[in-house]
């Protein structure tokens, strides 16, 4: 059975199982049906997220071990709650010290003959059959003096600072140069990873080595503990992390589904996948899952509360004030293309070279395909990859390519051919396209290329779009969110209704989210930034003033003051606006992460200290509202507090009542402003006494308590009447009438449809619950308010769960929404 709602807890040493157990009574009272736990298997010591797994056979000791997890499950069960667990099939940590990952340790010690060699996607044909370990702080010749052998015989190890790696048996007594040459690994300078790495990793993170979970033995070994926990009733559902990194996502999910059914007596369990869908992309219909983790819903909900006209004006002001080059943040499409070109030739150069080597082998084995020069294949691979508008194709050699994937690659091929001056050389594009679609054969190299092309495409999309272009194109930072489309972020109401209806039809138990551990800004931060689309001219005046104040620079380099570029100043102040407080301890790390990810003036690996000091100085120069000489913070709040409240409450209510299973991130039942990780991974501080007071009749007296009131009312309603929200329920848009009708979005959730014999599915049953939210509240107020605008309601009296007021329709929206910008109605 699908949950009615889940609540995400980000486990870490500072918030272990016992801390989670203490939150159970409060979360049960709040109204969720399941706790959603971040990964629980053994991870790198100190990890604040758990995605760096080192041992699949054990529950993480730092969290309280298996006994702690089972105790949490018992407490949850006693309060009527289940547990959903995040699983990480794509990768493990390559930790320090290396012995923490025993399978990897054995591969480094025994080489390709190790029974664990099949675990990892290593190209043993490179580097003379050695695994490149890019762990040295400098070239090997400069670091030799820091290497030391410790121990004797088969217990001897090679130490480099905190790194400890095994020695191949029988080599411990060799002189150091010979000893290094005799190992199954090659120690290398960390900068070599970009071009020389010969193991697959998670995106571009060298410390996360990919796992070949497509191998049945690897699957069994890495899932045994989780399946045991499901068999014992400890775990009730799964969130699958990053399936696009796998060689065959559909095949993996089918194997997982079978294993879960075997472990649970055939019942199966609710499972969702972290799949990032493009705006018009659809989740593959044959995946045996309940749906996605909900980033597609996030995009549609956020877009619903943007003013398209205001966004266009804001973008023009941004382009005018920042004068950003088209491919440096001035134009979305050009910015994405430049970022993709950079990533595919730099950060993912090693992955591209592996594809090229495999393509050469395929061509060499076929007289029909010979005489493609390696450079033409390399160019074709790059040009096809950068033109894919989605994360990846889903092609398996030996089966027909999905029509949509074939069409996407053919469209990419048309553009890729233009990169060649000689038409005959452009034929390499067709060869690479056909290899990516599995059309050239079914040998091991063909299967390898097809899978690795798709995996590289996923890494490229994530790194170039979400980790680069999102930080370069900054007219509206709230639109630069996971799964978002900053070039076209606004979503008309009719498009939202169509999306919701499609979810109910195709994926009624899919996940929906507004904030997660991966969102760059929490929903309440995004709401404050989104309010700028209703005040673009005000923001333009403020930015012009701030740019004039900072144009001479803040901070000093070796050659004197360092000036910030206008695009960065714009992003600095939108971040500050979103957080809404002069907390430089939180603002500075988030903004610095942004400028490093953007990579235009400073990067993670080539940091410009003077420029980063200027960024810090820009933030620190704006003092708090108590300083009469710097009233900036008060000015920011006065402009966006009211519309941000309407957006935050509206988005929350829509998520909690639309089709799908809402997942709440820890703390978001209150007003929750968090920036990019690690800021959003701070341990939660539950406040059960506030909920107790609201239940006792205390009036909600601010955005935080209003949000708690709304959240608890909606969650409890879902729990009490799942038939109004689950598979088989109905969704009916309600349309306001009158001069301000466009400012109202409303829909009814019903307990299904009544057959009328027409074959069209019947008519909706009488509504069980009605959601009413306000769009563009500042524009509404400027236009004079609701006036005579009315909302037709199904006949009979309706009670607003948020205010207790009873109303009948058609009702005037001014009467329905006198104090709160939202309403949740049930039939009296």
GROMACS .gro file of C-alpha atoms in nm, residues 482-683:
model
  202
  482UNK     CA    1   1.656   2.044  -0.960
  483UNK     CA    2   1.429   1.936  -1.243
  484UNK     CA    3   1.357   2.295  -1.336
  485UNK     CA    4   1.374   2.484  -1.664
  486UNK     CA    5   1.514   2.834  -1.599
  487UNK     CA    6   1.456   2.928  -1.960
  488UNK     CA    7   1.080   2.864  -1.933
  489UNK     CA    8   0.992   2.828  -1.565
  490UNK     CA    9   0.638   2.972  -1.554
  491UNK     CA   10   0.353   2.719  -1.562
  492UNK     CA   11   0.002   2.837  -1.658
  493UNK     CA   12  -0.283   2.708  -1.445
  494UNK     CA   13  -0.423   2.495  -1.725
  495UNK     CA   14  -0.087   2.330  -1.777
  496UNK     CA   15  -0.068   2.254  -1.406
  497UNK     CA   16  -0.417   2.101  -1.406
  498UNK     CA   17  -0.325   1.886  -1.707
  499UNK     CA   18  -0.008   1.770  -1.531
  500UNK     CA   19  -0.200   1.681  -1.214
  501UNK     CA   20  -0.462   1.488  -1.411
  502UNK     CA   21  -0.190   1.298  -1.596
  503UNK     CA   22  -0.021   1.203  -1.268
  504UNK     CA   23  -0.349   1.072  -1.132
  505UNK     CA   24  -0.406   0.869  -1.446
  506UNK     CA   25  -0.056   0.729  -1.498
  507UNK     CA   26   0.128   0.749  -1.165
  508UNK     CA   27  -0.125   0.808  -0.885
  509UNK     CA   28   0.120   0.703  -0.611
  510UNK     CA   29   0.419   0.898  -0.741
  511UNK     CA   30   0.614   1.118  -0.503
  512UNK     CA   31   0.582   1.497  -0.485
  513UNK     CA   32   0.832   1.731  -0.317
  514UNK     CA   33   0.903   2.097  -0.259
  515UNK     CA   34   1.226   2.074  -0.055
  516UNK     CA   35   1.482   1.795  -0.037
  517UNK     CA   36   1.842   1.736   0.068
  518UNK     CA   37   1.938   1.816  -0.292
  519UNK     CA   38   1.736   2.132  -0.359
  520UNK     CA   39   1.957   2.434  -0.394
  521UNK     CA   40   1.711   2.644  -0.195
  522UNK     CA   41   1.422   2.535   0.024
  523UNK     CA   42   1.068   2.609  -0.086
  524UNK     CA   43   1.033   2.906   0.148
  525UNK     CA   44   1.356   3.061   0.019
  526UNK     CA   45   1.237   3.009  -0.337
  527UNK     CA   46   0.902   3.168  -0.250
  528UNK     CA   47   1.076   3.490  -0.147
  529UNK     CA   48   1.280   3.498  -0.466
  530UNK     CA   49   0.980   3.406  -0.682
  531UNK     CA   50   0.799   3.711  -0.543
  532UNK     CA   51   1.038   3.924  -0.750
  533UNK     CA   52   0.839   3.840  -1.062
  534UNK     CA   53   0.568   4.062  -0.910
  535UNK     CA   54   0.814   4.346  -0.834
  536UNK     CA   55   1.071   4.348  -1.115
  537UNK     CA   56   1.103   4.726  -1.134
  538UNK     CA   57   1.168   4.754  -0.759
  539UNK     CA   58   1.436   4.490  -0.782
  540UNK     CA   59   1.593   4.665  -1.077
  541UNK     CA   60   1.621   4.990  -0.880
  542UNK     CA   61   1.771   4.811  -0.582
  543UNK     CA   62   2.023   4.629  -0.800
  544UNK     CA   63   2.126   4.946  -0.978
  545UNK     CA   64   2.195   5.103  -0.639
  546UNK     CA   65   2.391   4.802  -0.511
  547UNK     CA   66   2.593   4.775  -0.830
  548UNK     CA   67   2.689   5.140  -0.801
  549UNK     CA   68   2.793   5.080  -0.439
  550UNK     CA   69   3.009   4.778  -0.521
  551UNK     CA   70   3.148   4.868  -0.862
  552UNK     CA   71   3.488   4.971  -0.722
  553UNK     CA   72   3.528   4.629  -0.564
  554UNK     CA   73   3.531   4.481  -0.219
  555UNK     CA   74   3.841   4.294  -0.108
  556UNK     CA   75   4.195   4.326  -0.228
  557UNK     CA   76   4.420   4.115  -0.442
  558UNK     CA   77   4.789   4.138  -0.511
  559UNK     CA   78   4.722   4.411  -0.766
  560UNK     CA   79   4.473   4.606  -0.555
  561UNK     CA   80   4.094   4.599  -0.514
  562UNK     CA   81   3.902   4.326  -0.694
  563UNK     CA   82   3.573   4.425  -0.857
  564UNK     CA   83   3.282   4.187  -0.863
  565UNK     CA   84   3.101   4.128  -1.190
  566UNK     CA   85   2.741   4.247  -1.194
  567UNK     CA   86   2.601   3.897  -1.250
  568UNK     CA   87   2.755   3.782  -0.922
  569UNK     CA   88   2.627   4.085  -0.730
  570UNK     CA   89   2.280   4.008  -0.865
  571UNK     CA   90   2.306   3.645  -0.745
  572UNK     CA   91   2.449   3.752  -0.407
  573UNK     CA   92   2.149   3.969  -0.330
  574UNK     CA   93   1.888   3.727  -0.456
  575UNK     CA   94   2.040   3.469  -0.222
  576UNK     CA   95   2.030   3.720   0.062
  577UNK     CA   96   1.672   3.810  -0.024
  578UNK     CA   97   1.576   3.443  -0.011
  579UNK     CA   98   1.729   3.382   0.330
  580UNK     CA   99   1.597   3.714   0.455
  581UNK     CA  100   1.849   3.770   0.731
  582UNK     CA  101   2.202   3.901   0.761
  583UNK     CA  102   2.347   3.564   0.858
  584UNK     CA  103   2.680   3.573   0.678
  585UNK     CA  104   2.785   3.244   0.840
  586UNK     CA  105   2.521   3.078   0.622
  587UNK     CA  106   2.511   3.316   0.326
  588UNK     CA  107   2.883   3.325   0.250
  589UNK     CA  108   2.933   2.945   0.205
  590UNK     CA  109   2.624   2.921  -0.014
  591UNK     CA  110   2.723   3.211  -0.238
  592UNK     CA  111   3.084   3.092  -0.263
  593UNK     CA  112   2.962   2.750  -0.365
  594UNK     CA  113   2.756   2.917  -0.635
  595UNK     CA  114   3.041   3.117  -0.785
  596UNK     CA  115   3.271   2.814  -0.774
  597UNK     CA  116   3.013   2.594  -0.945
  598UNK     CA  117   2.957   2.864  -1.206
  599UNK     CA  118   3.328   2.844  -1.281
  600UNK     CA  119   3.354   3.179  -1.457
  601UNK     CA  120   3.575   3.365  -1.209
  602UNK     CA  121   3.676   3.099  -0.955
  603UNK     CA  122   3.638   2.722  -0.930
  604UNK     CA  123   3.671   2.447  -0.674
  605UNK     CA  124   4.011   2.345  -0.809
  606UNK     CA  125   4.145   2.685  -0.923
  607UNK     CA  126   4.019   2.920  -0.656
  608UNK     CA  127   4.073   3.294  -0.697
  609UNK     CA  128   4.121   3.397  -0.334
  610UNK     CA  129   4.095   3.770  -0.403
  611UNK     CA  130   3.771   3.732  -0.595
  612UNK     CA  131   3.620   3.511  -0.325
  613UNK     CA  132   3.723   3.767  -0.064
  614UNK     CA  133   3.538   4.029  -0.265
  615UNK     CA  134   3.224   3.813  -0.266
  616UNK     CA  135   3.248   3.774   0.111
  617UNK     CA  136   3.303   4.147   0.155
  618UNK     CA  137   2.997   4.227  -0.056
  619UNK     CA  138   2.776   4.032   0.183
  620UNK     CA  139   2.944   4.149   0.500
  621UNK     CA  140   2.912   4.513   0.398
  622UNK     CA  141   2.532   4.500   0.428
  623UNK     CA  142   2.461   4.534   0.796
  624UNK     CA  143   2.136   4.449   0.967
  625UNK     CA  144   1.814   4.651   0.982
  626UNK     CA  145   1.915   4.802   1.318
  627UNK     CA  146   2.182   5.006   1.146
  628UNK     CA  147   2.027   5.332   1.014
  629UNK     CA  148   2.303   5.360   0.756
  630UNK     CA  149   2.221   5.021   0.601
  631UNK     CA  150   1.846   4.955   0.600
  632UNK     CA  151   1.874   4.699   0.321
  633UNK     CA  152   1.740   4.400   0.515
  634UNK     CA  153   1.429   4.583   0.626
  635UNK     CA  154   1.372   4.699   0.269
  636UNK     CA  155   1.402   4.345   0.136
  637UNK     CA  156   1.151   4.215   0.387
  638UNK     CA  157   0.900   4.492   0.338
  639UNK     CA  158   0.881   4.424  -0.034
  640UNK     CA  159   0.858   4.042  -0.044
  641UNK     CA  160   0.726   3.921   0.293
  642UNK     CA  161   0.357   3.941   0.199
  643UNK     CA  162   0.370   3.787  -0.151
  644UNK     CA  163   0.621   3.526  -0.032
  645UNK     CA  164   0.375   3.422   0.240
  646UNK     CA  165   0.104   3.367  -0.022
  647UNK     CA  166   0.341   3.169  -0.245
  648UNK     CA  167   0.478   2.954   0.038
  649UNK     CA  168   0.137   2.867   0.178
  650UNK     CA  169  -0.013   2.815  -0.166
  651UNK     CA  170   0.267   2.589  -0.284
  652UNK     CA  171   0.251   2.385   0.037
  653UNK     CA  172  -0.124   2.330   0.011
  654UNK     CA  173  -0.108   2.239  -0.357
  655UNK     CA  174   0.165   1.982  -0.293
  656UNK     CA  175  -0.021   1.828   0.000
  657UNK     CA  176  -0.350   1.785  -0.187
  658UNK     CA  177  -0.260   1.727  -0.554
  659UNK     CA  178  -0.226   1.374  -0.694
  660UNK     CA  179   0.073   1.184  -0.562
  661UNK     CA  180   0.231   1.109  -0.227
  662UNK     CA  181   0.375   1.425  -0.065
  663UNK     CA  182   0.718   1.400   0.093
  664UNK     CA  183   0.796   1.668   0.352
  665UNK     CA  184   1.156   1.754   0.420
  666UNK     CA  185   1.245   1.781   0.788
  667UNK     CA  186   1.132   2.110   0.936
  668UNK     CA  187   0.932   2.227   0.637
  669UNK     CA  188   0.601   2.202   0.820
  670UNK     CA  189   0.715   2.534   0.966
  671UNK     CA  190   0.861   2.827   0.779
  672UNK     CA  191   1.192   2.675   0.670
  673UNK     CA  192   1.461   2.876   0.498
  674UNK     CA  193   1.762   2.673   0.395
  675UNK     CA  194   2.027   2.722   0.130
  676UNK     CA  195   2.227   2.466  -0.063
  677UNK     CA  196   2.396   2.180   0.121
  678UNK     CA  197   2.537   2.158   0.379
  679UNK     CA  198   2.306   2.434   0.504
  680UNK     CA  199   1.996   2.223   0.433
  681UNK     CA  200   2.132   1.922   0.621
  682UNK     CA  201   2.136   2.077   0.966
  683UNK     CA  202   1.966   1.845   1.218
   0.00000   0.00000   0.00000
